[in-house]
Every structure is written in C-alpha cells, then in structure tokens.
Amino acid sequence: MSVTIASPLTLPCGITLKNRIAKAAMSEQIAEANGAPSETLIRLYANWAHGGVGMLMTGNVMIDHNALVEPRNAVLEDDKHLDLVARWARAGNAHGAAMIMQINHPGRVPVLPLLRQPVGPSAIRPGQLGYNLRKPRALSKTEVKDMIARYARTAQLAVEAGFNGVQVHAAHGYLLSQFLSPKANHRDDEYGGDPKRRMAMLLEVVEAVRAAIGHDKVLSVKLNSSDFENGGLTAEESLDVALALEAAGIDLLEISGGNYEAPAMTGVVKSSTASREAYFLSYAEQLRELSKIPLMLTGGVRTAEFMNEVLGAGAVDVIGLGRPMALHADYPARLLAGTTQEELPRAPRAGFGPVDAWMQLAWHAANFERIANGSPKPLTPGLIRGLAKATATMSRKALTQ
C-alpha cells in the first residue's frame, strides 16, 4: 500500500506518529519574560493539537537564559517552571500528537541580552544586518563541554515534563550550525579545522542528549542542506553530517537550509528546486539514495497531492508545515479530509531578504496570538501597517524581557 499523509509512522525509538504531518518549529515569542511557558503559549498548542497534526515541534526553547534568539523565547535550564512545561506538553499531547521540544542556543546571533557579549565557535562577526554590531567571543574547550551538558540537561527536563522527545537545532546559523560552517568556525582544535572536526560538537551533543532522554524518546536534529552562502556549509558536507547523524542513532532528521543572511528556509532565497513545490526536496532525494534515516521535509510544501507524491516515492517520511499552521490551526485536518485549500496570504515584504525574513517572523508571531485566542481568520498583511506593528510589538517584548 502506498504511503500517504494519513499513514502512521513508527520511528526507530518506538514512538508512532498517527500521521505524516508535522507542525514545524516556528519561534512563538510568547513565553513569559522569565522564560516560563505562558497561558497563551499553552492555549496555542492546545488549538494546534486539535487540528489533526501527527507531531508538534515547538519553536526555540533556549538552553541558557543569557542567550535568546528573540524576546520572549521559552527557556528551560532548570526545574523552576517544570509544572508549566508539563502543562504545555499535555496540551500538545491531548489529541494524540507527539510533542517534541526544539532546543537551541543562538551562538553569535542572539537578540538578547543586548549588553552581553555573544559567544561562538570563533571570534568572527556574523554578516547578518543588525547581528554584526557585537563581536562574539570564541568558546573555550571547557565552555564547549559545558554547552553540550546544557543541551543534555534541557532535553532531560523536557522528557521529565512529558514531552515525547527533543529536536536539536543545528540549522539556520545558530550555534551548532555555526560550528558546522567553515565560514563561522576557524578553530584549529578538536572542534574545527576540517569537516570531521567541525561536526564533532553536534555529534557530542547528540550523544549526550541520547544518554539524557533514553532510547525510547524521539531524538531529532534539524540540519541545513546548505547554508546558501559563499564559504558556508555545502550540500556535500551536509550529506556527510547527515550520514554521521544516522550512525549516531537519531530518530528523525529535518532538512532545512540557510540563515538570516541567506534565509532560504523562508523561501526568500530560491534554491535550484525553486520551480518545484518544496525548497529542499532535491537534497532529500540525494540523501535517500545513501541513507534510510527517517526524513522530515519542511519548506514550501502546501498541497496534499504533492505531499502524497513525495511520501509515496519514499523520498521523505514526514512533511513539516510552517506558514500554513501559522494561518490555520486545522490545516492538517483539511489536508487529510481533502478539503480544497484557499490561497494562503503571504507576510508583508519590503524586497530585502533579511528584512523580509524578520517581517515574516513578526507576522507569524502575531498570528500565533490570534490562534491562541481562538480567532479563525488570518491577519491581513500590509507592508506599512505590518512593519509598524511588528516593530512596536518586538520593541515592547524586548524592553519588557
């Protein structure tokens, strides 16, 4: 029987997804100022869980309160708010979806705290507009080991609270992605200098996280197919990383690409698959020829027909939805029922990649609050209005963090 979006999937750890549709991670920015899950965040996942999805991947949960990707990120570094984290997990699990926590550290590109020096693999400023104002400090080997332990501690707390597993974020130009990038990583120790050593930190994180959560929980990794910028991680090197992750025993690899200098993950930067529905499908097809690792494809996929085509061909195993889930909490149920999909509105755009990526992030965050409050109608985009509202909202959150 051909695999479709309605088919269940049992991952290597033994956890079964009720269907092949996942809500991909999107940074919600609606946690409390102290990093605890807010009532709004819990309601958001309760509404998403009701929409028929097989797996819910949270947005950034930070492993260190001293390094946030955006204002109002959730933080999990101790058991201080574990009761709220457990409520968050139960909200996502309520209708049979697997609830997976994405754990992350921004490395050299944190938004907050503003007065704290960022850290990274090397003391190299990022090229991203706005992020290059602060020169990062290179992590010492002792600090790298401490960072690995932080990933493991957050993962352990997540499963203690009732999450079905974690996703280690190693894409989009954040810390682990920086270690993989020859452009960001100029180290000459065991964590840099050649492709094998550049992947060492990620593999040590995976090993530590697995030891922390056990073999019966989901261990996923989000990996760039390419950094889509000169001097960054290439597709060839990424394939080698993927094969190493398979050998390390992860349960699910999510394929993405780019960073906020070259935001391919938002569709702003077009890849060689631009004429097709999925941004990163060609990479998935290359990897499938080499590997049997369960693959999740996110980015640009919209129609049930296309999803069933790539699932049936065996190119990937799970389809991740981002923007559709930011607009319609029940998008998976509509796909499964074969309901005709209307054209999805797009976030306002200014025509400049980094600004457009930021606008999309802010617009999605506004829609998350709408979904949490039970309003079914997506916000109407408009460049001037959207830019003004996004600026005001982000500024308010940053000032009250």
mmCIF file of C-alpha atoms in Angstrom:
data_model
loop_
_atom_site.group_PDB
_atom_site.id
_atom_site.type_symbol
_atom_site.label_atom_id
_atom_site.label_comp_id
_atom_site.label_asym_id
_atom_site.label_seq_id
_atom_site.Cartn_x
_atom_site.Cartn_y
_atom_site.Cartn_z
ATOM 1 C CA MET A 1 0.000 0.000 0.000
ATOM 2 C CA SER A 2 1.343 3.426 -0.940
ATOM 3 C CA VAL A 3 2.328 5.750 1.895
ATOM 4 C CA THR A 4 0.212 8.909 2.218
ATOM 5 C CA ILE A 5 -0.107 11.752 4.700
ATOM 6 C CA ALA A 6 -2.675 9.639 6.591
ATOM 7 C CA SER A 7 -0.253 6.723 7.108
ATOM 8 C CA PRO A 8 1.151 6.222 10.622
ATOM 9 C CA LEU A 9 4.929 6.138 11.110
ATOM 10 C CA THR A 10 6.845 4.306 13.820
ATOM 11 C CA LEU A 11 10.187 5.983 14.487
ATOM 12 C CA PRO A 12 13.286 3.964 15.484
ATOM 13 C CA CYS A 13 12.749 4.834 19.165
ATOM 14 C CA GLY A 14 9.353 3.059 19.044
ATOM 15 C CA ILE A 15 7.099 6.126 19.178
ATOM 16 C CA THR A 16 4.393 6.068 16.490
ATOM 17 C CA LEU A 17 3.140 9.216 14.780
ATOM 18 C CA LYS A 18 -0.574 8.938 13.955
ATOM 19 C CA ASN A 19 0.006 10.534 10.543
ATOM 20 C CA ARG A 20 2.835 12.001 8.451
ATOM 21 C CA ILE A 21 2.018 15.700 9.003
ATOM 22 C CA ALA A 22 4.093 17.719 11.472
ATOM 23 C CA LYS A 23 3.917 21.287 12.614
ATOM 24 C CA ALA A 24 7.450 22.508 12.017
ATOM 25 C CA ALA A 25 9.192 24.693 14.578
ATOM 26 C CA MET A 26 8.371 28.388 14.425
ATOM 27 C CA SER A 27 9.605 30.763 17.114
ATOM 28 C CA GLU A 28 6.484 31.781 19.032
ATOM 29 C CA GLN A 29 7.912 34.651 21.153
ATOM 30 C CA ILE A 30 5.033 34.465 23.625
ATOM 31 C CA ALA A 31 6.645 32.922 26.705
ATOM 32 C CA GLU A 32 6.732 34.853 29.964
ATOM 33 C CA ALA A 33 9.574 37.323 30.494
ATOM 34 C CA ASN A 34 11.239 34.790 32.825
ATOM 35 C CA GLY A 35 11.174 32.094 30.114
ATOM 36 C CA ALA A 36 8.274 30.079 31.529
ATOM 37 C CA PRO A 37 5.518 28.895 29.163
ATOM 38 C CA SER A 38 2.699 31.444 29.201
ATOM 39 C CA GLU A 39 -1.009 30.670 29.246
ATOM 40 C CA THR A 40 -1.116 31.991 25.665
ATOM 41 C CA LEU A 41 1.592 29.553 24.587
ATOM 42 C CA ILE A 42 -0.215 26.631 26.215
ATOM 43 C CA ARG A 43 -3.525 27.580 24.550
ATOM 44 C CA LEU A 44 -1.761 27.904 21.193
ATOM 45 C CA TYR A 45 -0.535 24.302 21.331
ATOM 46 C CA ALA A 46 -3.893 23.068 22.583
ATOM 47 C CA ASN A 47 -5.523 24.589 19.489
ATOM 48 C CA TRP A 48 -2.834 23.217 17.166
ATOM 49 C CA ALA A 49 -3.184 19.752 18.691
ATOM 50 C CA HIS A 50 -6.920 19.864 17.979
ATOM 51 C CA GLY A 51 -6.215 20.429 14.274
ATOM 52 C CA GLY A 52 -5.304 16.855 13.338
ATOM 53 C CA VAL A 53 -1.499 17.075 13.224
ATOM 54 C CA GLY A 54 0.630 13.969 13.889
ATOM 55 C CA MET A 55 3.559 15.760 15.511
ATOM 56 C CA LEU A 56 4.043 19.185 17.076
ATOM 57 C CA MET A 57 7.550 20.636 17.048
ATOM 58 C CA THR A 58 7.894 23.621 19.375
ATOM 59 C CA GLY A 59 9.777 26.761 18.442
ATOM 60 C CA ASN A 60 13.070 27.708 20.046
ATOM 61 C CA VAL A 61 13.407 26.628 23.668
ATOM 62 C CA MET A 62 16.648 28.119 24.891
ATOM 63 C CA ILE A 63 19.185 26.186 26.926
ATOM 64 C CA ASP A 64 20.564 29.363 28.559
ATOM 65 C CA HIS A 65 18.617 32.431 29.748
ATOM 66 C CA ASN A 66 21.680 34.535 28.896
ATOM 67 C CA ALA A 67 21.300 33.877 25.154
ATOM 68 C CA LEU A 68 17.927 34.345 23.441
ATOM 69 C CA VAL A 69 17.159 34.146 19.734
ATOM 70 C CA GLU A 70 14.259 36.575 20.172
ATOM 71 C CA PRO A 71 12.431 38.290 23.023
ATOM 72 C CA ARG A 72 10.023 36.045 24.938
ATOM 73 C CA ASN A 73 11.618 32.763 23.915
ATOM 74 C CA ALA A 74 10.849 29.927 26.296
ATOM 75 C CA VAL A 75 13.831 28.889 28.430
ATOM 76 C CA LEU A 76 14.374 25.507 30.096
ATOM 77 C CA GLU A 77 17.592 25.200 32.063
ATOM 78 C CA ASP A 78 16.304 24.047 35.477
ATOM 79 C CA ASP A 79 13.123 22.691 37.070
ATOM 80 C CA LYS A 80 11.879 26.083 38.242
ATOM 81 C CA HIS A 81 8.852 26.133 35.911
ATOM 82 C CA LEU A 82 8.545 22.417 35.227
ATOM 83 C CA ASP A 83 4.867 22.358 36.192
ATOM 84 C CA LEU A 84 4.077 24.846 33.399
ATOM 85 C CA VAL A 85 6.285 22.935 30.966
ATOM 86 C CA ALA A 86 4.300 19.799 31.848
ATOM 87 C CA ARG A 87 1.017 21.623 31.116
ATOM 88 C CA TRP A 88 2.470 22.692 27.771
ATOM 89 C CA ALA A 89 3.358 19.066 26.977
ATOM 90 C CA ARG A 90 -0.124 17.836 27.936
ATOM 91 C CA ALA A 91 -1.761 20.481 25.749
ATOM 92 C CA GLY A 92 0.165 19.239 22.725
ATOM 93 C CA ASN A 93 -0.455 15.565 23.500
ATOM 94 C CA ALA A 94 -4.193 15.970 24.131
ATOM 95 C CA HIS A 95 -5.359 14.656 20.752
ATOM 96 C CA GLY A 96 -2.706 12.037 20.112
ATOM 97 C CA ALA A 97 0.039 14.166 18.567
ATOM 98 C CA ALA A 98 3.660 13.597 19.540
ATOM 99 C CA MET A 99 5.015 16.689 21.307
ATOM 100 C CA ILE A 100 8.677 17.459 20.554
ATOM 101 C CA MET A 101 10.673 20.300 22.100
ATOM 102 C CA GLN A 102 13.169 22.088 19.881
ATOM 103 C CA ILE A 103 16.229 23.037 21.945
ATOM 104 C CA ASN A 104 18.624 25.725 20.804
ATOM 105 C CA HIS A 105 21.372 28.259 21.526
ATOM 106 C CA PRO A 106 21.865 31.252 19.210
ATOM 107 C CA GLY A 107 25.635 31.376 19.495
ATOM 108 C CA ARG A 108 26.910 34.549 17.887
ATOM 109 C CA VAL A 109 23.463 35.850 16.806
ATOM 110 C CA PRO A 110 21.421 36.446 19.987
ATOM 111 C CA VAL A 111 18.952 39.298 20.097
ATOM 112 C CA LEU A 112 19.101 39.492 23.888
ATOM 113 C CA PRO A 113 20.611 40.336 26.321
ATOM 114 C CA LEU A 114 21.812 43.416 24.444
ATOM 115 C CA LEU A 115 24.698 44.196 26.793
ATOM 116 C CA ARG A 116 26.103 40.666 26.910
ATOM 117 C CA GLN A 117 28.873 39.624 24.527
ATOM 118 C CA PRO A 118 27.797 36.742 22.285
ATOM 119 C CA VAL A 119 29.768 33.523 22.028
ATOM 120 C CA GLY A 120 30.506 31.318 19.054
ATOM 121 C CA PRO A 121 32.992 28.837 17.660
ATOM 122 C CA SER A 122 35.333 31.696 16.709
ATOM 123 C CA ALA A 123 35.579 35.446 17.289
ATOM 124 C CA ILE A 124 34.083 36.271 13.884
ATOM 125 C CA ARG A 125 31.261 38.749 13.395
ATOM 126 C CA PRO A 126 28.243 37.416 11.513
ATOM 127 C CA GLY A 127 27.409 39.066 8.221
ATOM 128 C CA GLN A 128 23.733 39.448 9.064
ATOM 129 C CA LEU A 129 22.459 43.003 9.196
ATOM 130 C CA GLY A 130 21.988 44.037 12.822
ATOM 131 C CA TYR A 131 23.745 40.980 14.257
ATOM 132 C CA ASN A 132 27.261 42.184 13.424
ATOM 133 C CA LEU A 133 27.216 45.045 15.946
ATOM 134 C CA ARG A 134 28.687 42.811 18.658
ATOM 135 C CA LYS A 135 31.805 40.760 18.021
ATOM 136 C CA PRO A 136 31.444 37.296 19.541
ATOM 137 C CA ARG A 137 33.930 35.668 21.874
ATOM 138 C CA ALA A 138 35.242 32.214 20.961
ATOM 139 C CA LEU A 139 34.133 29.470 23.333
ATOM 140 C CA SER A 140 36.917 27.705 25.187
ATOM 141 C CA LYS A 141 37.032 23.912 25.091
ATOM 142 C CA THR A 142 35.763 23.853 28.677
ATOM 143 C CA GLU A 143 32.847 26.085 27.680
ATOM 144 C CA VAL A 144 32.053 23.843 24.713
ATOM 145 C CA LYS A 145 31.761 20.898 27.120
ATOM 146 C CA ASP A 146 29.530 22.980 29.398
ATOM 147 C CA MET A 147 27.331 23.893 26.420
ATOM 148 C CA ILE A 148 26.970 20.213 25.486
ATOM 149 C CA ALA A 149 25.883 19.479 29.048
ATOM 150 C CA ARG A 150 23.307 22.275 28.814
ATOM 151 C CA TYR A 151 21.695 20.702 25.745
ATOM 152 C CA ALA A 152 21.503 17.392 27.606
ATOM 153 C CA ARG A 153 20.044 18.977 30.759
ATOM 154 C CA THR A 154 17.316 20.778 28.809
ATOM 155 C CA ALA A 155 16.477 17.562 26.946
ATOM 156 C CA GLN A 156 16.251 15.618 30.220
ATOM 157 C CA LEU A 157 13.914 18.207 31.735
ATOM 158 C CA ALA A 158 11.736 18.180 28.609
ATOM 159 C CA VAL A 159 11.052 14.445 28.784
ATOM 160 C CA GLU A 160 10.602 14.599 32.563
ATOM 161 C CA ALA A 161 7.834 17.134 31.917
ATOM 162 C CA GLY A 162 6.094 14.816 29.446
ATOM 163 C CA PHE A 163 7.480 15.764 26.039
ATOM 164 C CA ASN A 164 7.901 12.804 23.697
ATOM 165 C CA GLY A 165 11.380 13.905 22.740
ATOM 166 C CA VAL A 166 13.505 16.800 21.546
ATOM 167 C CA GLN A 167 14.855 18.290 18.366
ATOM 168 C CA VAL A 168 18.423 19.598 18.451
ATOM 169 C CA HIS A 169 18.527 22.739 16.295
ATOM 170 C CA ALA A 170 21.665 22.578 14.130
ATOM 171 C CA ALA A 171 20.435 24.800 11.283
ATOM 172 C CA HIS A 172 19.712 28.428 10.375
ATOM 173 C CA GLY A 173 23.010 29.885 11.534
ATOM 174 C CA TYR A 174 22.600 29.201 15.267
ATOM 175 C CA LEU A 175 25.358 27.803 17.487
ATOM 176 C CA LEU A 176 25.606 24.217 16.232
ATOM 177 C CA SER A 177 25.140 25.415 12.656
ATOM 178 C CA GLN A 178 27.992 27.867 13.246
ATOM 179 C CA PHE A 179 30.274 25.032 14.343
ATOM 180 C CA LEU A 180 29.442 23.195 11.100
ATOM 181 C CA SER A 181 30.209 26.246 8.949
ATOM 182 C CA PRO A 182 33.763 26.823 7.667
ATOM 183 C CA LYS A 183 32.829 30.499 7.399
ATOM 184 C CA ALA A 184 31.971 30.834 11.099
ATOM 185 C CA ASN A 185 34.286 28.175 12.544
ATOM 186 C CA HIS A 186 38.006 28.930 12.239
ATOM 187 C CA ARG A 187 39.091 26.786 15.181
ATOM 188 C CA ASP A 188 42.134 24.532 14.961
ATOM 189 C CA ASP A 189 41.314 22.204 17.864
ATOM 190 C CA GLU A 190 39.104 19.105 18.011
ATOM 191 C CA TYR A 191 36.056 21.239 17.202
ATOM 192 C CA GLY A 192 37.289 22.808 13.973
ATOM 193 C CA GLY A 193 39.834 22.772 11.173
ATOM 194 C CA ASP A 194 38.236 20.261 8.808
ATOM 195 C CA PRO A 195 34.718 18.915 8.130
ATOM 196 C CA LYS A 196 35.049 15.988 10.537
ATOM 197 C CA ARG A 197 36.129 18.154 13.462
ATOM 198 C CA ARG A 198 33.526 20.823 12.667
ATOM 199 C CA MET A 199 30.774 18.234 13.204
ATOM 200 C CA ALA A 200 32.281 16.984 16.476
ATOM 201 C CA MET A 201 30.295 19.286 18.761
ATOM 202 C CA LEU A 202 26.980 18.338 17.160
ATOM 203 C CA LEU A 203 27.761 14.634 17.466
ATOM 204 C CA GLU A 204 28.765 15.066 21.119
ATOM 205 C CA VAL A 205 25.505 16.938 21.764
ATOM 206 C CA VAL A 206 23.551 14.094 20.156
ATOM 207 C CA GLU A 207 25.397 11.520 22.270
ATOM 208 C CA ALA A 208 24.781 13.481 25.489
ATOM 209 C CA VAL A 209 21.128 14.111 24.692
ATOM 210 C CA ARG A 210 20.504 10.444 23.922
ATOM 211 C CA ALA A 211 22.069 9.471 27.234
ATOM 212 C CA ALA A 212 19.819 12.011 28.973
ATOM 213 C CA ILE A 213 16.487 11.035 27.382
ATOM 214 C CA GLY A 214 16.958 7.309 26.778
ATOM 215 C CA HIS A 215 16.313 5.243 23.681
ATOM 216 C CA ASP A 216 12.507 5.301 23.927
ATOM 217 C CA LYS A 217 12.143 9.046 23.249
ATOM 218 C CA VAL A 218 12.434 10.921 19.965
ATOM 219 C CA LEU A 219 15.830 12.435 19.209
ATOM 220 C CA SER A 220 15.566 14.634 16.130
ATOM 221 C CA VAL A 221 18.064 17.004 14.543
ATOM 222 C CA LYS A 222 17.323 19.957 12.283
ATOM 223 C CA LEU A 223 20.112 20.328 9.720
ATOM 224 C CA ASN A 224 20.849 22.725 6.903
ATOM 225 C CA SER A 225 21.025 21.086 3.494
ATOM 226 C CA SER A 226 23.309 24.025 2.721
ATOM 227 C CA ASP A 227 24.000 27.449 4.204
ATOM 228 C CA PHE A 228 23.270 29.024 0.792
ATOM 229 C CA GLU A 229 26.161 31.466 1.179
ATOM 230 C CA ASN A 230 29.736 31.540 -0.062
ATOM 231 C CA GLY A 231 32.094 29.875 2.385
ATOM 232 C CA GLY A 232 29.329 28.231 4.405
ATOM 233 C CA LEU A 233 28.300 24.599 4.817
ATOM 234 C CA THR A 234 27.937 22.981 1.398
ATOM 235 C CA ALA A 235 25.435 20.326 0.386
ATOM 236 C CA GLU A 236 28.260 17.801 0.037
ATOM 237 C CA GLU A 237 29.465 18.408 3.597
ATOM 238 C CA SER A 238 25.878 18.385 4.872
ATOM 239 C CA LEU A 239 25.333 14.909 3.405
ATOM 240 C CA ASP A 240 28.356 13.679 5.361
ATOM 241 C CA VAL A 241 26.922 15.213 8.547
ATOM 242 C CA ALA A 242 23.576 13.529 7.891
ATOM 243 C CA LEU A 243 25.219 10.128 7.480
ATOM 244 C CA ALA A 244 27.161 10.666 10.717
ATOM 245 C CA LEU A 245 23.905 11.518 12.498
ATOM 246 C CA GLU A 246 22.331 8.337 11.170
ATOM 247 C CA ALA A 247 25.262 6.349 12.529
ATOM 248 C CA ALA A 248 24.801 8.138 15.867
ATOM 249 C CA GLY A 249 21.271 6.732 16.058
ATOM 250 C CA ILE A 250 18.961 9.736 15.760
ATOM 251 C CA ASP A 251 15.270 9.054 15.086
ATOM 252 C CA LEU A 252 14.384 11.843 12.663
ATOM 253 C CA LEU A 253 16.335 14.317 10.545
ATOM 254 C CA GLU A 254 14.567 17.510 9.486
ATOM 255 C CA ILE A 255 16.003 19.126 6.360
ATOM 256 C CA SER A 256 16.163 22.893 6.091
ATOM 257 C CA GLY A 257 18.635 25.468 4.821
ATOM 258 C CA GLY A 258 20.033 28.960 5.055
ATOM 259 C CA ASN A 259 20.367 31.501 7.842
ATOM 260 C CA TYR A 260 19.222 35.076 8.379
ATOM 261 C CA GLU A 261 21.825 36.400 5.952
ATOM 262 C CA ALA A 262 20.602 33.983 3.272
ATOM 263 C CA PRO A 263 17.148 32.948 4.535
ATOM 264 C CA ALA A 264 16.429 30.012 2.241
ATOM 265 C CA MET A 265 14.167 28.470 4.912
ATOM 266 C CA THR A 266 11.615 31.247 4.355
ATOM 267 C CA GLY A 267 11.577 30.965 0.571
ATOM 268 C CA VAL A 268 13.250 34.382 0.260
ATOM 269 C CA VAL A 269 16.363 32.778 -1.231
ATOM 270 C CA LYS A 270 15.482 30.417 -4.049
ATOM 271 C CA SER A 271 17.324 27.166 -4.496
ATOM 272 C CA SER A 272 17.692 25.018 -7.589
ATOM 273 C CA THR A 273 14.300 23.499 -6.716
ATOM 274 C CA ALA A 274 12.511 26.852 -6.923
ATOM 275 C CA SER A 275 10.308 25.608 -9.756
ATOM 276 C CA ARG A 276 9.048 22.790 -7.544
ATOM 277 C CA GLU A 277 6.805 22.985 -4.529
ATOM 278 C CA ALA A 278 9.409 22.028 -1.912
ATOM 279 C CA TYR A 279 12.514 24.104 -1.201
ATOM 280 C CA PHE A 280 14.857 21.259 -0.191
ATOM 281 C CA LEU A 281 13.481 18.187 -1.963
ATOM 282 C CA SER A 282 16.481 17.613 -4.232
ATOM 283 C CA TYR A 283 18.746 17.296 -1.192
ATOM 284 C CA ALA A 284 16.313 14.838 0.414
ATOM 285 C CA GLU A 285 16.355 12.730 -2.737
ATOM 286 C CA GLN A 286 20.176 12.692 -2.754
ATOM 287 C CA LEU A 287 20.288 11.689 0.904
ATOM 288 C CA ARG A 288 17.666 8.971 0.441
ATOM 289 C CA GLU A 289 19.937 7.256 -2.076
ATOM 290 C CA LEU A 290 22.593 6.999 0.647
ATOM 291 C CA SER A 291 20.563 6.578 3.820
ATOM 292 C CA LYS A 292 17.465 5.041 5.390
ATOM 293 C CA ILE A 293 17.235 7.642 8.164
ATOM 294 C CA PRO A 294 13.655 8.948 8.654
ATOM 295 C CA LEU A 295 13.465 12.342 6.954
ATOM 296 C CA MET A 296 11.210 15.326 7.564
ATOM 297 C CA LEU A 297 10.885 17.834 4.732
ATOM 298 C CA THR A 298 9.841 21.379 5.595
ATOM 299 C CA GLY A 299 9.548 24.436 3.406
ATOM 300 C CA GLY A 300 7.152 25.385 0.631
ATOM 301 C CA VAL A 301 5.027 22.206 0.699
ATOM 302 C CA ARG A 302 1.325 23.051 0.513
ATOM 303 C CA THR A 303 -0.894 20.511 -1.287
ATOM 304 C CA ALA A 304 -1.941 17.017 -0.273
ATOM 305 C CA GLU A 305 -1.287 15.796 -3.823
ATOM 306 C CA PHE A 306 2.353 16.846 -3.696
ATOM 307 C CA MET A 307 2.819 15.518 -0.170
ATOM 308 C CA ASN A 308 1.427 12.122 -1.133
ATOM 309 C CA GLU A 309 3.645 12.083 -4.222
ATOM 310 C CA VAL A 310 6.914 12.552 -2.309
ATOM 311 C CA LEU A 311 5.842 10.277 0.550
ATOM 312 C CA GLY A 312 4.744 7.579 -1.862
ATOM 313 C CA ALA A 313 8.049 7.795 -3.713
ATOM 314 C CA GLY A 314 9.882 7.243 -0.422
ATOM 315 C CA ALA A 315 11.933 10.427 -0.704
ATOM 316 C CA VAL A 316 10.850 11.564 2.772
ATOM 317 C CA ASP A 317 8.829 10.193 5.686
ATOM 318 C CA VAL A 318 7.248 13.265 7.321
ATOM 319 C CA ILE A 319 6.012 16.567 5.892
ATOM 320 C CA GLY A 320 6.611 19.659 8.008
ATOM 321 C CA LEU A 321 4.249 22.618 7.787
ATOM 322 C CA GLY A 322 5.238 26.093 8.902
ATOM 323 C CA ARG A 323 3.332 29.051 7.475
ATOM 324 C CA PRO A 324 0.083 27.103 6.830
ATOM 325 C CA MET A 325 -0.060 26.226 10.537
ATOM 326 C CA ALA A 326 0.548 29.856 11.459
ATOM 327 C CA LEU A 327 -2.571 30.743 9.483
ATOM 328 C CA HIS A 328 -4.911 27.772 10.044
ATOM 329 C CA ALA A 329 -4.613 25.580 13.129
ATOM 330 C CA ASP A 330 -6.697 22.905 11.384
ATOM 331 C CA TYR A 331 -4.668 22.813 8.162
ATOM 332 C CA PRO A 332 -3.680 19.143 8.745
ATOM 333 C CA ALA A 333 -7.326 18.138 9.185
ATOM 334 C CA ARG A 334 -8.198 19.936 5.953
ATOM 335 C CA LEU A 335 -5.427 18.120 4.105
ATOM 336 C CA LEU A 336 -6.481 14.748 5.489
ATOM 337 C CA ALA A 337 -10.113 15.411 4.558
ATOM 338 C CA GLY A 338 -9.208 16.523 1.048
ATOM 339 C CA THR A 339 -10.744 19.951 1.572
ATOM 340 C CA THR A 340 -9.821 22.436 -1.123
ATOM 341 C CA GLN A 341 -7.234 24.878 0.161
ATOM 342 C CA GLU A 342 -7.593 28.575 -0.490
ATOM 343 C CA GLU A 343 -4.537 30.601 -1.480
ATOM 344 C CA LEU A 344 -2.633 31.402 1.696
ATOM 345 C CA PRO A 345 -1.875 35.077 2.347
ATOM 346 C CA ARG A 346 1.797 35.961 2.472
ATOM 347 C CA ALA A 347 3.598 38.034 5.054
ATOM 348 C CA PRO A 348 4.305 41.644 4.075
ATOM 349 C CA ARG A 349 7.548 42.108 2.149
ATOM 350 C CA ALA A 350 9.910 45.006 1.579
ATOM 351 C CA GLY A 351 12.009 43.318 -1.127
ATOM 352 C CA PHE A 352 15.148 42.940 1.010
ATOM 353 C CA GLY A 353 15.891 39.401 2.207
ATOM 354 C CA PRO A 354 16.897 39.970 5.873
ATOM 355 C CA VAL A 355 14.078 42.480 6.442
ATOM 356 C CA ASP A 356 11.564 40.187 4.742
ATOM 357 C CA ALA A 357 12.640 37.266 6.931
ATOM 358 C CA TRP A 358 12.211 39.403 10.043
ATOM 359 C CA MET A 359 8.814 40.655 8.854
ATOM 360 C CA GLN A 360 7.666 37.092 8.256
ATOM 361 C CA LEU A 361 8.783 36.104 11.754
ATOM 362 C CA ALA A 362 6.901 39.017 13.347
ATOM 363 C CA TRP A 363 3.784 38.429 11.242
ATOM 364 C CA HIS A 364 3.692 34.771 12.207
ATOM 365 C CA ALA A 365 4.103 35.700 15.874
ATOM 366 C CA ALA A 366 1.045 37.946 15.627
ATOM 367 C CA ASN A 367 -0.933 35.100 14.057
ATOM 368 C CA PHE A 368 0.144 32.735 16.847
ATOM 369 C CA GLU A 369 -1.525 35.002 19.392
ATOM 370 C CA ARG A 370 -4.622 35.110 17.182
ATOM 371 C CA ILE A 371 -4.796 31.283 17.048
ATOM 372 C CA ALA A 372 -4.243 31.046 20.804
ATOM 373 C CA ASN A 373 -7.179 33.395 21.328
ATOM 374 C CA GLY A 374 -9.426 31.282 19.100
ATOM 375 C CA SER A 375 -9.814 33.681 16.178
ATOM 376 C CA PRO A 376 -10.098 31.699 12.901
ATOM 377 C CA LYS A 377 -9.358 34.455 10.380
ATOM 378 C CA PRO A 378 -5.691 35.130 9.423
ATOM 379 C CA LEU A 379 -4.424 38.658 9.765
ATOM 380 C CA THR A 380 -4.472 40.697 6.566
ATOM 381 C CA PRO A 381 -0.914 41.589 5.560
ATOM 382 C CA GLY A 382 0.144 45.114 4.600
ATOM 383 C CA LEU A 383 3.698 46.365 4.330
ATOM 384 C CA ILE A 384 3.488 49.705 6.158
ATOM 385 C CA ARG A 385 0.981 48.562 8.739
ATOM 386 C CA GLY A 386 2.780 45.259 9.184
ATOM 387 C CA LEU A 387 6.177 46.891 9.598
ATOM 388 C CA ALA A 388 4.848 49.389 12.131
ATOM 389 C CA LYS A 389 3.044 46.745 14.166
ATOM 390 C CA ALA A 390 5.953 44.304 14.055
ATOM 391 C CA THR A 391 8.390 47.000 15.177
ATOM 392 C CA ALA A 392 6.137 48.074 18.044
ATOM 393 C CA THR A 393 5.473 44.501 19.181
ATOM 394 C CA MET A 394 9.097 43.390 19.023
ATOM 395 C CA SER A 395 10.255 46.547 20.806
ATOM 396 C CA ARG A 396 7.694 46.074 23.589
ATOM 397 C CA LYS A 397 8.754 42.483 24.121
ATOM 398 C CA ALA A 398 12.449 43.372 24.103
ATOM 399 C CA LEU A 399 12.006 46.218 26.579
ATOM 400 C CA THR A 400 9.944 44.081 28.960
ATOM 401 C CA GLN A 401 12.119 40.939 28.704
#
